[in-house]
Every structure is written in structure tokens, then in C-alpha cells.
Amino acid sequence: MVRESEFYWRRLHSLLGIIPIGLFVTQHLIINHFATKGAESFNTAAHFIENLPFIYFLEWFVIYIPLMFHAFYGVYLAFTSKNNVQRYGTFRNWMFMLQRVTGVFLVIFIAWHIYETRIQKLFGAEVNYDMMADIFQSPFMIVFYALGILAATFHLANGVWSFLVTWGLAQSPRSQKIVTYVTLGIFVILSVIGMRALFAFA
Amino acid sequence: MSEHQTAVQEQAAPAKTVMFEIQRQDTPESAPYMESFEVPYKANMNVISALMEIRRNPVNAKGEKTTPINWDMNCLEEVCGACSMVINGRPRQSCTALVDQLTQPIKLEPMRTFPVVRDLVVDREGMFDSLKKIKAWIPIDGTYDLGEGPRMPERKRQWAYELSKCMTCGVCLEACPNVNDQTNFMGPFAISQVRLFNTHPTGAQNKDERLSALMTDGGLGECGNSQNCVVACPKGIPLTTSIAAMNRATTVQMFKNFFGSDHMVD
């Protein structure tokens, strides 16, 4: 039954990666960027998000449910592909493989990240600047988070490319090439924003 | 030929040979094994003429007598697709694989995306089943003479001709990371064939049926955009453009099916 409707699941998977997950990730990185202006500035921004109305509804329907579907279905897709970059070392084939590698890594990273922040909040911890600064006492965590952010920005940027192709918006080789450059720009910009925030905490 | 070059001198020169490493398999179920061969060189020889030479004298590089190698071939001019195999790691037709252009030892393997029948012979029947599934034909029969169909613009015909060069050789399936035993993906070729038959003015009368076939199990959804197919295709068919075009056509069809009226074709 799942296989019969795979076409629709794949389209949904592609769509959810951009809306809402991609938009949420962008928003998240931008909020984090307040850390570059000091602890006070970050805490105000984080507090604003925390106190949005209907926050539980927003968390489940904008983040958890789409993210879980995207992650678990994505792992299935990653492990049913047979990568062959040794045979075809083209740019697109590398992107294809990296999309799957970063996706699987992100499932691990995000699981840990949610455990360390949102789940600790359930146990009474306060999510603020000091919490992140504490986490980054460990150099291993700095590297782990840096890789996590880069994997996320890459996965999102390349996901925008494949979204545009999968839904038939970018058809011609020329348009697909231009979209490649645009998404490369998205990757660089989001990575800079993410890294600046990371090193503001560290 | 210079006057100094005599028959004696030609004999003195060491005979040039070509080394082959061939993956063999005796039955569909048995384990594959490698066997090396040394074949006398001839000018302009291709992989098939070397395989014919081995068949004429089935002795491997160790000097042991062995069975001749099984392989498929038909047209010998790269239009039938039958002689496809993996040559030095890349799937291609063995008829146009010239020995002079290949690094030695030349490694031959069957396209393992397909069930192996024996040695280099594979069973591509799945591809023909896919063509049936996507209705890769133009229905012209009625209960009475339907007369002439609509004319196809000449420029469109010339363009569609490129898509019609597909010979169902299986190279795009062998190159695709998403065609494997864990998926049912029918492969890039079938998607391009839908585009070809939906382009034809008579074929377009059933375009929703072909698009619907692409929207089921093993269809268009399973493409992961690695774009290996367009690199691998020996006929230079713009497979990834066809895939993107069908992505758009199925997007429109999907919304039509759900929100639209009962007029599926137009």
C-alpha cells in the first residue's frame, strides 16, 4: 500500500523539507544569530519564541510531525539507494550521495540536540544562552554542532534544488544549473549565519 | 610498406595480444568468478570480435581449456541495445567498445542490475514489462476506420526523434543508484518514453493514462536526481530533462485528478 502511493509520499517528503522544516531551520538559525549581540539579546529572542501563543500546537504541527516524517522516510530512502560515485564521479551524483549522508547524520544530530535542549526543558532546565555556553565547554560538542549546522544548511540548500526539480519547476538543464548556483549561495549564507552564532556561544 | 620490412622481420616481432578479465557465471543461481584471457590483437578490433576470438579458441590465460563465453548481440551498430555490459566499470554497448580505446586488462562484467542468465547475458524483460505498464504505444484501432490522425508539426517531430532513439539497452538502469533490488523503480528510460508518446498528437489522447502509470509503484516518484542516466545514455537522450518535464506534467495531473473535472485528458 505504501509502495502503491510512493509517488505521493515522495512529493510530500520533498514539500515538507521546504515547508515547514526548511523555513523553521532558517528561522532557528536567525534567532540563534542574536547570540552575536550578547547573552541578553539572545535570551530576549529565545524568550519571545518560547512565549508564542499556541506554542505546543506550533511545535507539533510545524516541527515535530513534519520533521519525524521527513527524517524517518528519508532514512528509508537513504538506505534503499545504492551509491555509485566511484563509477560516476559527477557533481550531481556527489550531491545525491551527500544529501543522503547529511540526512542520516542529521537524524542523529537532531535527536541529540532535542534531547539536550527541549527534553531537558521538560525536566526543568531553562533554555537560554548559558545552557548553550555550557554545552560548548566541550570542544567535541563544538565540532559536533558545527558539523550538524553545516549538514543542515547543505541538506536544506540542496533540498531546495531537488524540490524545484521534483515538482517540475526547473526543467531545462540551464535552469537547473542556475538553481544550483542559487542554492550554493543559500548554503553559504545560512552556514555563515549558523557559524557566527555557534562561535558567539563558544 | 618499406622495402626493408620482410616477412622474416614480421615474424620476429612479438605477437601483440589483448588482455581480458571476464566475470563469468554458469547458471542464474551460481556464484560468479573471474577468468582471464589473452587474445591475439587485430587492428580495429572491438570487444565483440575479441569475444568471438575466445569462442573460436576457448583457452584462458593460464592455457587451460574452458567453455566459450556467453553474451548477447544483434545489430553490431549500437541501435539494438542487446550487447550492453559493464566494460572497465562502465555500462555500455560492447559493439562500439573499441579495444584501442580501452585500458588493459579490459574488464567485462554483466549488468548486475538485471538477473544474470549466464556469463554476460542478462534478462532485460523487466524493462519491456515497464513499457507495457506505461503504455508505450499509440492506440490507433477503433471499431471502424478512424481515418488520419492529427498532423505532427515537423519541428516537433525532429525533436521527438531524439527521444525515440532509446533502444531499451538498460545502461541508464545500471547507472541509476535508485534502480536496485530494494526498489521497484522502472528506470529513467520509461519516463522519457512517456514524454515521447505524450508528445505525439495521437498519443496525447491517452496522456493521462501514461502519467497515471508514472504515478504508481516504481514510477517517477522514485527518481532521486543523481542525474547519472543522462551521463550514461549512449544515445545522448536528454533523460533528466524528460524526467523534470514529466515531474511537471504529473504535478499538473495530480491536481487535475484531485480538484479537476472528469475531463482527464484536456
Short mmCIF file of C-alpha atoms in Angstrom, two decimals:
data_model
loop_
_atom_site.label_atom_id
_atom_site.label_comp_id
_atom_site.label_asym_id
_atom_site.label_seq_id
_atom_site.Cartn_x
_atom_site.Cartn_y
_atom_site.Cartn_z
CA MET A 1 0.00 0.00 0.00
CA VAL A 2 2.85 2.34 0.89
CA ARG A 3 4.58 1.39 -2.36
CA GLU A 4 1.44 1.98 -4.44
CA SER A 5 1.26 5.56 -3.19
CA GLU A 6 5.03 6.11 -3.06
CA PHE A 7 4.76 8.89 -5.65
CA TYR A 8 2.63 10.98 -3.26
CA TRP A 9 4.79 10.18 -0.23
CA ARG A 10 7.86 11.29 -2.14
CA ARG A 11 6.20 14.54 -3.19
CA LEU A 12 5.09 15.13 0.41
CA HIS A 13 8.61 14.37 1.64
CA SER A 14 10.04 16.92 -0.80
CA LEU A 15 7.46 19.56 0.12
CA LEU A 16 7.78 19.16 3.91
CA GLY A 17 11.55 19.57 3.62
CA ILE A 18 10.97 23.15 2.46
CA ILE A 19 7.66 23.99 4.13
CA PRO A 20 7.72 23.97 7.10
CA ILE A 21 11.08 22.35 8.00
CA GLY A 22 13.32 24.50 5.78
CA LEU A 23 11.58 27.67 6.92
CA PHE A 24 11.85 26.60 10.55
CA VAL A 25 15.59 25.86 10.22
CA THR A 26 16.18 29.28 8.65
CA GLN A 27 14.20 30.96 11.42
CA HIS A 28 16.08 28.95 14.05
CA LEU A 29 19.48 29.97 12.68
CA ILE A 30 18.44 33.62 12.54
CA ILE A 31 17.21 33.58 16.15
CA ASN A 32 20.50 31.94 17.18
CA HIS A 33 22.33 34.78 15.46
CA PHE A 34 21.12 37.12 18.25
CA ALA A 35 23.86 35.46 20.35
CA THR A 36 26.41 37.54 18.43
CA LYS A 37 24.93 40.60 20.16
CA GLY A 38 25.38 39.10 23.61
CA ALA A 39 23.56 36.89 26.08
CA GLU A 40 20.83 39.43 26.85
CA SER A 41 19.90 39.85 23.22
CA PHE A 42 19.72 36.08 22.62
CA ASN A 43 17.66 35.42 25.74
CA THR A 44 15.11 38.05 24.72
CA ALA A 45 14.75 36.49 21.25
CA ALA A 46 14.53 32.95 22.62
CA HIS A 47 12.01 34.07 25.20
CA PHE A 48 9.86 35.65 22.51
CA ILE A 49 9.75 32.35 20.58
CA GLU A 50 9.08 30.37 23.78
CA ASN A 51 6.10 32.54 24.56
CA LEU A 52 4.43 32.47 21.16
CA PRO A 53 0.75 31.68 21.51
CA PHE A 54 -0.29 28.07 20.77
CA ILE A 55 3.36 27.05 21.18
CA TYR A 56 2.59 23.31 21.72
CA PHE A 57 0.42 23.26 18.62
CA LEU A 58 3.13 25.06 16.64
CA GLU A 59 5.83 22.73 17.92
CA TRP A 60 3.94 19.59 16.95
CA PHE A 61 2.49 20.67 13.63
CA VAL A 62 5.26 22.92 12.33
CA ILE A 63 8.24 20.98 13.70
CA TYR A 64 7.83 17.51 15.22
CA ILE A 65 5.33 15.79 12.94
CA PRO A 66 6.74 17.04 9.60
CA LEU A 67 10.29 16.55 10.85
CA MET A 68 9.69 12.99 12.02
CA PHE A 69 8.03 12.04 8.74
CA HIS A 70 10.81 13.69 6.73
CA ALA A 71 13.51 12.06 8.87
CA PHE A 72 12.20 8.51 9.05
CA TYR A 73 11.03 8.32 5.45
CA GLY A 74 14.34 9.93 4.45
CA VAL A 75 16.34 7.25 6.27
CA TYR A 76 14.36 4.63 4.36
CA LEU A 77 15.19 6.42 1.09
CA ALA A 78 18.85 6.78 2.02
CA PHE A 79 19.24 3.09 2.71
CA THR A 80 17.40 1.94 -0.42
CA SER A 81 19.81 3.86 -2.68
CA LYS A 82 22.94 2.20 -3.97
CA ASN A 83 25.51 5.00 -4.23
CA ASN A 84 27.96 4.75 -7.09
CA VAL A 85 30.18 7.84 -7.03
CA GLN A 86 33.18 5.64 -7.84
CA ARG A 87 31.58 4.83 -11.17
CA TYR A 88 30.06 8.26 -11.91
CA GLY A 89 32.02 10.97 -10.10
CA THR A 90 29.80 13.78 -11.43
CA PHE A 91 28.80 16.80 -9.34
CA ARG A 92 25.14 15.77 -9.22
CA ASN A 93 25.94 12.21 -8.21
CA TRP A 94 28.07 13.54 -5.34
CA MET A 95 25.24 15.84 -4.28
CA PHE A 96 22.89 12.84 -4.41
CA MET A 97 25.17 10.90 -2.06
CA LEU A 98 25.89 13.85 0.27
CA GLN A 99 22.16 14.56 0.56
CA ARG A 100 21.74 11.05 1.97
CA VAL A 101 24.86 11.13 4.16
CA THR A 102 23.96 14.53 5.69
CA GLY A 103 20.35 13.38 6.11
CA VAL A 104 21.31 10.32 8.15
CA PHE A 105 23.82 12.36 10.18
CA LEU A 106 21.14 14.99 10.86
CA VAL A 107 18.78 12.39 12.30
CA ILE A 108 21.46 11.56 14.89
CA PHE A 109 22.44 15.18 15.46
CA ILE A 110 18.87 16.48 15.80
CA ALA A 111 17.90 13.61 18.13
CA TRP A 112 20.81 14.56 20.39
CA HIS A 113 20.14 18.28 20.04
CA ILE A 114 16.45 17.87 21.02
CA TYR A 115 17.42 15.63 23.95
CA GLU A 116 19.96 18.17 25.16
CA THR A 117 17.66 21.19 24.92
CA ARG A 118 13.90 20.62 24.55
CA ILE A 119 13.74 17.42 26.60
CA GLN A 120 15.95 18.90 29.34
CA LYS A 121 13.45 21.76 29.45
CA LEU A 122 10.74 19.21 30.26
CA PHE A 123 12.89 18.15 33.22
CA GLY A 124 13.05 21.72 34.41
CA ALA A 125 16.17 23.09 32.74
CA GLU A 126 15.99 26.60 31.33
CA VAL A 127 16.81 27.00 27.62
CA ASN A 128 18.95 30.13 27.41
CA TYR A 129 22.36 31.49 26.46
CA ASP A 130 24.08 29.85 29.44
CA MET A 131 22.74 26.43 28.52
CA MET A 132 24.42 26.61 25.10
CA ALA A 133 27.58 28.16 26.53
CA ASP A 134 27.75 25.22 28.97
CA ILE A 135 27.35 22.68 26.18
CA PHE A 136 30.17 24.33 24.26
CA GLN A 137 32.58 23.95 27.17
CA SER A 138 33.41 20.69 25.43
CA PRO A 139 35.46 21.07 22.22
CA PHE A 140 33.89 17.84 20.96
CA MET A 141 30.45 19.45 21.16
CA ILE A 142 31.67 22.49 19.21
CA VAL A 143 32.81 20.21 16.40
CA PHE A 144 29.63 18.10 16.62
CA TYR A 145 27.39 21.18 16.43
CA ALA A 146 29.49 22.76 13.65
CA LEU A 147 29.08 19.58 11.59
CA GLY A 148 25.39 19.49 12.45
CA ILE A 149 24.83 23.07 11.29
CA LEU A 150 26.81 22.56 8.07
CA ALA A 151 24.97 19.32 7.35
CA ALA A 152 21.64 21.07 7.90
CA THR A 153 22.43 24.06 5.69
CA PHE A 154 23.78 21.79 2.96
CA HIS A 155 20.82 19.43 3.16
CA LEU A 156 18.40 22.37 3.01
CA ALA A 157 20.15 24.16 0.14
CA ASN A 158 20.49 21.02 -1.97
CA GLY A 159 16.94 20.11 -0.96
CA VAL A 160 15.71 23.38 -2.46
CA TRP A 161 17.36 22.36 -5.73
CA SER A 162 15.78 18.91 -5.78
CA PHE A 163 12.43 20.34 -4.67
CA LEU A 164 12.41 22.61 -7.72
CA VAL A 165 13.28 19.69 -10.00
CA THR A 166 10.97 17.17 -8.32
CA TRP A 167 7.94 19.43 -8.66
CA GLY A 168 8.84 20.23 -12.26
CA LEU A 169 9.63 23.91 -11.79
CA ALA A 170 13.23 23.75 -13.07
CA GLN A 171 13.15 21.65 -16.24
CA SER A 172 15.82 22.76 -18.65
CA PRO A 173 19.49 21.93 -17.96
CA ARG A 174 20.17 25.69 -17.97
CA SER A 175 17.56 26.46 -15.31
CA GLN A 176 18.78 23.54 -13.20
CA LYS A 177 22.31 24.91 -13.43
CA ILE A 178 21.27 28.41 -12.37
CA VAL A 179 19.29 26.94 -9.47
CA THR A 180 22.46 25.06 -8.47
CA TYR A 181 24.31 28.39 -8.13
CA VAL A 182 21.41 29.97 -6.24
CA THR A 183 21.26 27.07 -3.78
CA LEU A 184 25.04 27.21 -3.37
CA GLY A 185 24.51 30.83 -2.30
CA ILE A 186 21.79 29.75 0.18
CA PHE A 187 24.22 27.18 1.61
CA VAL A 188 27.00 29.74 2.09
CA ILE A 189 24.76 32.43 3.62
CA LEU A 190 22.98 30.09 6.05
CA SER A 191 26.30 28.48 7.01
CA VAL A 192 27.84 31.87 7.84
CA ILE A 193 24.81 32.80 9.97
CA GLY A 194 24.96 29.43 11.74
CA MET A 195 28.70 29.51 12.37
CA ARG A 196 28.65 33.08 13.68
CA ALA A 197 26.01 32.08 16.24
CA LEU A 198 27.93 28.94 17.20
CA PHE A 199 31.14 30.85 17.89
CA ALA A 200 29.21 33.51 19.78
CA PHE A 201 28.24 30.81 22.30
CA ALA A 202 31.55 29.01 22.30
CA MET B 1 55.37 -0.65 -46.53
CA SER B 2 59.12 -0.07 -46.67
CA GLU B 3 61.34 -2.38 -48.71
CA HIS B 4 63.28 -3.47 -45.61
CA GLN B 5 60.22 -4.91 -43.96
CA THR B 6 60.28 -8.56 -44.91
CA ALA B 7 58.18 -11.48 -43.83
CA VAL B 8 61.04 -12.68 -41.58
CA GLN B 9 61.09 -9.40 -39.65
CA GLU B 10 57.32 -9.51 -39.11
CA GLN B 11 57.62 -12.96 -37.65
CA ALA B 12 60.42 -11.84 -35.31
CA ALA B 13 58.31 -9.09 -33.76
CA PRO B 14 56.44 -10.40 -30.63
CA ALA B 15 52.78 -11.07 -31.34
CA LYS B 16 50.65 -8.33 -29.78
CA THR B 17 47.87 -9.57 -27.53
CA VAL B 18 44.95 -8.06 -25.63
CA MET B 19 44.27 -8.99 -22.01
CA PHE B 20 40.72 -9.56 -20.83
CA GLU B 21 39.33 -10.19 -17.36
CA ILE B 22 35.82 -11.54 -17.66
CA GLN B 23 33.33 -12.17 -14.91
CA ARG B 24 31.64 -15.46 -15.57
CA GLN B 25 28.62 -17.17 -14.12
CA ASP B 26 27.48 -20.62 -15.20
CA THR B 27 23.82 -20.53 -14.14
CA PRO B 28 21.46 -17.79 -12.87
CA GLU B 29 21.92 -19.06 -9.29
CA SER B 30 25.63 -19.98 -9.24
CA ALA B 31 28.39 -17.76 -7.87
CA PRO B 32 30.29 -15.54 -10.31
CA TYR B 33 34.04 -15.97 -10.83
CA MET B 34 36.73 -14.18 -12.82
CA GLU B 35 38.60 -15.70 -15.74
CA SER B 36 41.42 -14.05 -17.71
CA PHE B 37 42.02 -14.37 -21.43
CA GLU B 38 44.77 -13.31 -23.79
CA VAL B 39 43.51 -12.66 -27.27
CA PRO B 40 45.69 -12.02 -30.38
CA TYR B 41 45.44 -8.34 -31.36
CA LYS B 42 43.90 -7.33 -34.65
CA ALA B 43 43.65 -3.79 -35.94
CA ASN B 44 40.35 -2.02 -35.10
CA MET B 45 39.02 -4.90 -33.03
CA ASN B 46 36.11 -4.33 -30.67
CA VAL B 47 35.07 -6.23 -27.55
CA ILE B 48 32.70 -8.42 -29.55
CA SER B 49 35.34 -9.51 -32.06
CA ALA B 50 37.57 -10.42 -29.10
CA LEU B 51 34.74 -12.45 -27.55
CA MET B 52 34.30 -14.19 -30.93
CA GLU B 53 38.00 -14.98 -30.93
CA ILE B 54 37.67 -16.54 -27.46
CA ARG B 55 34.68 -18.53 -28.65
CA ARG B 56 36.76 -19.82 -31.59
CA ASN B 57 39.53 -20.92 -29.23
CA PRO B 58 38.21 -21.14 -25.64
CA VAL B 59 41.51 -21.28 -23.76
CA ASN B 60 42.08 -18.98 -20.78
CA ALA B 61 45.25 -17.03 -19.95
CA LYS B 62 46.63 -19.97 -17.93
CA GLY B 63 46.41 -22.13 -21.06
CA GLU B 64 43.51 -24.21 -19.72
CA LYS B 65 40.63 -25.20 -21.96
CA THR B 66 37.38 -23.59 -20.83
CA THR B 67 33.83 -23.04 -22.03
CA PRO B 68 33.15 -20.26 -24.55
CA ILE B 69 31.77 -17.04 -23.07
CA ASN B 70 28.09 -16.33 -23.47
CA TRP B 71 26.99 -12.85 -24.49
CA ASP B 72 24.12 -11.19 -26.32
CA MET B 73 24.46 -9.29 -29.57
CA ASN B 74 22.39 -8.41 -32.56
CA CYS B 75 22.78 -5.30 -34.72
CA LEU B 76 26.50 -4.58 -34.13
CA GLU B 77 25.92 -0.86 -34.79
CA GLU B 78 24.66 0.42 -31.42
CA VAL B 79 20.99 0.62 -32.26
CA CYS B 80 19.59 -2.57 -30.69
CA GLY B 81 20.99 -2.42 -27.15
CA ALA B 82 21.39 -6.20 -26.83
CA CYS B 83 25.17 -6.29 -26.31
CA SER B 84 25.23 -3.95 -23.26
CA MET B 85 27.63 -4.96 -20.50
CA VAL B 86 29.88 -3.32 -17.93
CA ILE B 87 33.23 -2.61 -19.61
CA ASN B 88 36.03 -1.33 -17.37
CA GLY B 89 33.44 -0.38 -14.77
CA ARG B 90 31.05 1.49 -17.08
CA PRO B 91 27.89 0.08 -18.66
CA ARG B 92 27.92 0.46 -22.46
CA GLN B 93 27.49 -1.45 -25.70
CA SER B 94 30.30 -3.90 -26.46
CA CYS B 95 29.90 -3.44 -30.23
CA THR B 96 31.15 0.15 -30.05
CA ALA B 97 33.75 -0.54 -27.35
CA LEU B 98 36.95 -0.41 -29.40
CA VAL B 99 39.89 -2.25 -27.92
CA ASP B 100 42.33 0.50 -28.96
CA GLN B 101 40.47 2.99 -26.75
CA LEU B 102 40.30 0.80 -23.63
CA THR B 103 42.88 0.36 -20.86
CA GLN B 104 44.02 -3.19 -20.36
CA PRO B 105 43.27 -5.64 -18.91
CA ILE B 106 39.80 -4.99 -20.25
CA LYS B 107 37.33 -5.98 -17.57
CA LEU B 108 33.95 -7.30 -18.69
CA GLU B 109 31.06 -7.85 -16.29
CA PRO B 110 27.32 -8.38 -16.79
CA MET B 111 24.94 -5.54 -15.84
CA ARG B 112 24.07 -6.84 -12.37
CA THR B 113 21.04 -4.57 -12.04
CA PHE B 114 19.36 -7.26 -14.13
CA PRO B 115 19.10 -11.00 -13.42
CA VAL B 116 22.15 -12.69 -14.95
CA VAL B 117 21.28 -15.61 -17.24
CA ARG B 118 24.81 -16.78 -17.99
CA ASP B 119 28.20 -15.02 -18.15
CA LEU B 120 27.49 -11.63 -19.77
CA VAL B 121 23.88 -12.39 -20.77
CA VAL B 122 21.27 -10.59 -18.68
CA ASP B 123 17.48 -10.71 -18.70
CA ARG B 124 16.05 -7.28 -19.54
CA GLU B 125 12.43 -8.44 -19.61
CA GLY B 126 11.58 -6.14 -16.70
CA MET B 127 12.19 -3.16 -18.99
CA PHE B 128 9.66 -4.44 -21.52
CA ASP B 129 7.15 -5.01 -18.73
CA SER B 130 7.69 -1.37 -17.74
CA LEU B 131 6.96 -0.27 -21.31
CA LYS B 132 3.68 -2.21 -21.14
CA LYS B 133 2.87 -0.62 -17.80
CA ILE B 134 3.33 2.93 -19.11
CA LYS B 135 1.51 2.08 -22.39
CA ALA B 136 4.45 3.00 -24.59
CA TRP B 137 2.48 2.80 -27.82
CA ILE B 138 -0.07 4.82 -29.75
CA PRO B 139 -3.53 3.24 -29.91
CA ILE B 140 -4.92 3.62 -33.43
CA ASP B 141 -7.51 0.83 -33.55
CA GLY B 142 -11.24 1.51 -33.44
CA THR B 143 -14.35 -0.46 -34.34
CA TYR B 144 -14.35 1.45 -37.62
CA ASP B 145 -11.72 3.23 -39.72
CA LEU B 146 -10.68 6.21 -37.63
CA GLY B 147 -9.03 7.92 -40.58
CA GLU B 148 -5.89 10.01 -40.39
CA GLY B 149 -4.72 11.33 -37.06
CA PRO B 150 -3.77 14.95 -36.39
CA ARG B 151 -0.57 16.14 -38.12
CA MET B 152 2.60 16.42 -36.09
CA PRO B 153 4.50 19.68 -36.62
CA GLU B 154 7.81 18.97 -38.37
CA ARG B 155 9.92 20.75 -35.73
CA LYS B 156 8.26 18.74 -33.02
CA ARG B 157 8.87 15.53 -34.97
CA GLN B 158 12.57 16.32 -35.29
CA TRP B 159 12.79 16.98 -31.58
CA ALA B 160 10.81 13.85 -30.66
CA TYR B 161 13.12 11.79 -32.87
CA GLU B 162 15.88 12.28 -30.32
CA LEU B 163 13.70 10.70 -27.63
CA SER B 164 12.80 7.85 -29.96
CA LYS B 165 16.45 6.78 -30.16
CA CYS B 166 16.02 4.83 -26.91
CA MET B 167 16.91 1.18 -27.58
CA THR B 168 15.93 -0.25 -24.16
CA CYS B 169 19.60 -1.17 -23.64
CA GLY B 170 19.45 -0.89 -19.84
CA VAL B 171 22.52 1.32 -19.39
CA CYS B 172 20.53 4.05 -17.61
CA LEU B 173 19.15 1.48 -15.17
CA GLU B 174 22.63 0.12 -14.46
CA ALA B 175 23.88 3.70 -13.86
CA CYS B 176 20.97 4.74 -11.61
CA PRO B 177 21.55 4.41 -7.84
CA ASN B 178 17.81 4.05 -7.27
CA VAL B 179 17.32 1.05 -9.57
CA ASN B 180 18.23 -1.90 -7.37
CA ASP B 181 16.77 -4.94 -5.67
CA GLN B 182 15.40 -2.82 -2.80
CA THR B 183 13.26 -0.60 -5.03
CA ASN B 184 10.76 -1.15 -7.83
CA PHE B 185 11.93 1.90 -9.83
CA MET B 186 11.35 1.20 -13.52
CA GLY B 187 14.20 3.49 -14.51
CA PRO B 188 14.79 6.73 -16.45
CA PHE B 189 14.15 5.26 -19.92
CA ALA B 190 10.46 4.60 -19.20
CA ILE B 191 9.88 8.18 -18.04
CA SER B 192 11.36 9.53 -21.25
CA GLN B 193 9.16 7.16 -23.26
CA VAL B 194 6.06 8.63 -21.61
CA ARG B 195 7.25 12.04 -22.72
CA LEU B 196 7.79 10.74 -26.28
CA PHE B 197 4.34 9.13 -26.63
CA ASN B 198 2.58 12.03 -24.90
CA THR B 199 4.21 14.39 -27.42
CA HIS B 200 2.69 12.57 -30.39
CA PRO B 201 -0.64 14.21 -31.32
CA THR B 202 -2.47 10.87 -31.42
CA GLY B 203 -0.60 9.50 -28.42
CA ALA B 204 -1.55 12.63 -26.45
CA GLN B 205 -5.17 11.41 -26.49
CA ASN B 206 -4.17 8.90 -23.79
CA LYS B 207 -1.62 11.01 -21.98
CA ASP B 208 -3.42 10.85 -18.62
CA GLU B 209 -3.18 7.04 -18.65
CA ARG B 210 0.59 7.15 -19.12
CA LEU B 211 1.03 9.85 -16.47
CA SER B 212 -1.10 7.85 -14.04
CA ALA B 213 1.15 4.84 -14.65
CA LEU B 214 4.14 7.02 -13.77
CA MET B 215 2.42 7.99 -10.53
CA THR B 216 2.21 4.42 -9.21
CA ASP B 217 4.65 1.95 -7.67
CA GLY B 218 8.07 2.03 -9.31
CA GLY B 219 7.27 5.20 -11.22
CA LEU B 220 8.54 8.74 -11.39
CA GLY B 221 8.47 9.28 -7.61
CA GLU B 222 11.50 7.07 -7.10
CA CYS B 223 13.89 9.27 -9.09
CA GLY B 224 16.47 10.80 -6.73
CA ASN B 225 18.03 13.22 -9.23
CA SER B 226 21.54 11.80 -9.23
CA GLN B 227 21.44 12.53 -12.98
CA ASN B 228 23.73 9.62 -13.82
CA CYS B 229 21.33 8.45 -16.53
CA VAL B 230 21.89 11.43 -18.80
CA VAL B 231 25.67 10.97 -18.47
CA ALA B 232 25.46 7.25 -19.18
CA CYS B 233 22.95 7.17 -22.06
CA PRO B 234 24.81 6.02 -25.20
CA LYS B 235 22.27 7.77 -27.44
CA GLY B 236 22.55 11.15 -25.73
CA ILE B 237 18.84 11.25 -24.84
CA PRO B 238 18.06 14.22 -22.53
CA LEU B 239 16.74 11.86 -19.84
CA THR B 240 16.92 14.31 -16.94
CA THR B 241 15.06 16.95 -18.92
CA SER B 242 12.41 14.32 -19.69
CA ILE B 243 12.22 13.44 -16.00
CA ALA B 244 11.81 17.09 -15.00
CA ALA B 245 9.21 17.60 -17.76
CA MET B 246 7.26 14.58 -16.53
CA ASN B 247 7.62 15.85 -12.96
CA ARG B 248 5.78 18.98 -14.05
CA ALA B 249 3.21 17.03 -16.09
CA THR B 250 2.45 14.72 -13.14
CA THR B 251 2.21 17.70 -10.78
CA VAL B 252 -0.47 19.17 -13.05
CA GLN B 253 -2.13 15.75 -13.45
CA MET B 254 -2.12 15.23 -9.68
CA PHE B 255 -4.00 18.48 -9.09
CA LYS B 256 -6.34 17.73 -12.02
CA ASN B 257 -7.14 14.29 -10.62
CA PHE B 258 -7.99 15.72 -7.24
CA PHE B 259 -9.52 19.13 -7.92
CA GLY B 260 -10.38 18.91 -11.60
CA SER B 261 -13.47 17.90 -13.52
CA ASP B 262 -13.97 14.46 -15.06
CA HIS B 263 -12.17 15.56 -18.25
CA MET B 264 -8.83 13.94 -17.57
CA VAL B 265 -7.16 14.47 -20.94
CA ASP B 266 -7.79 18.16 -21.51
#
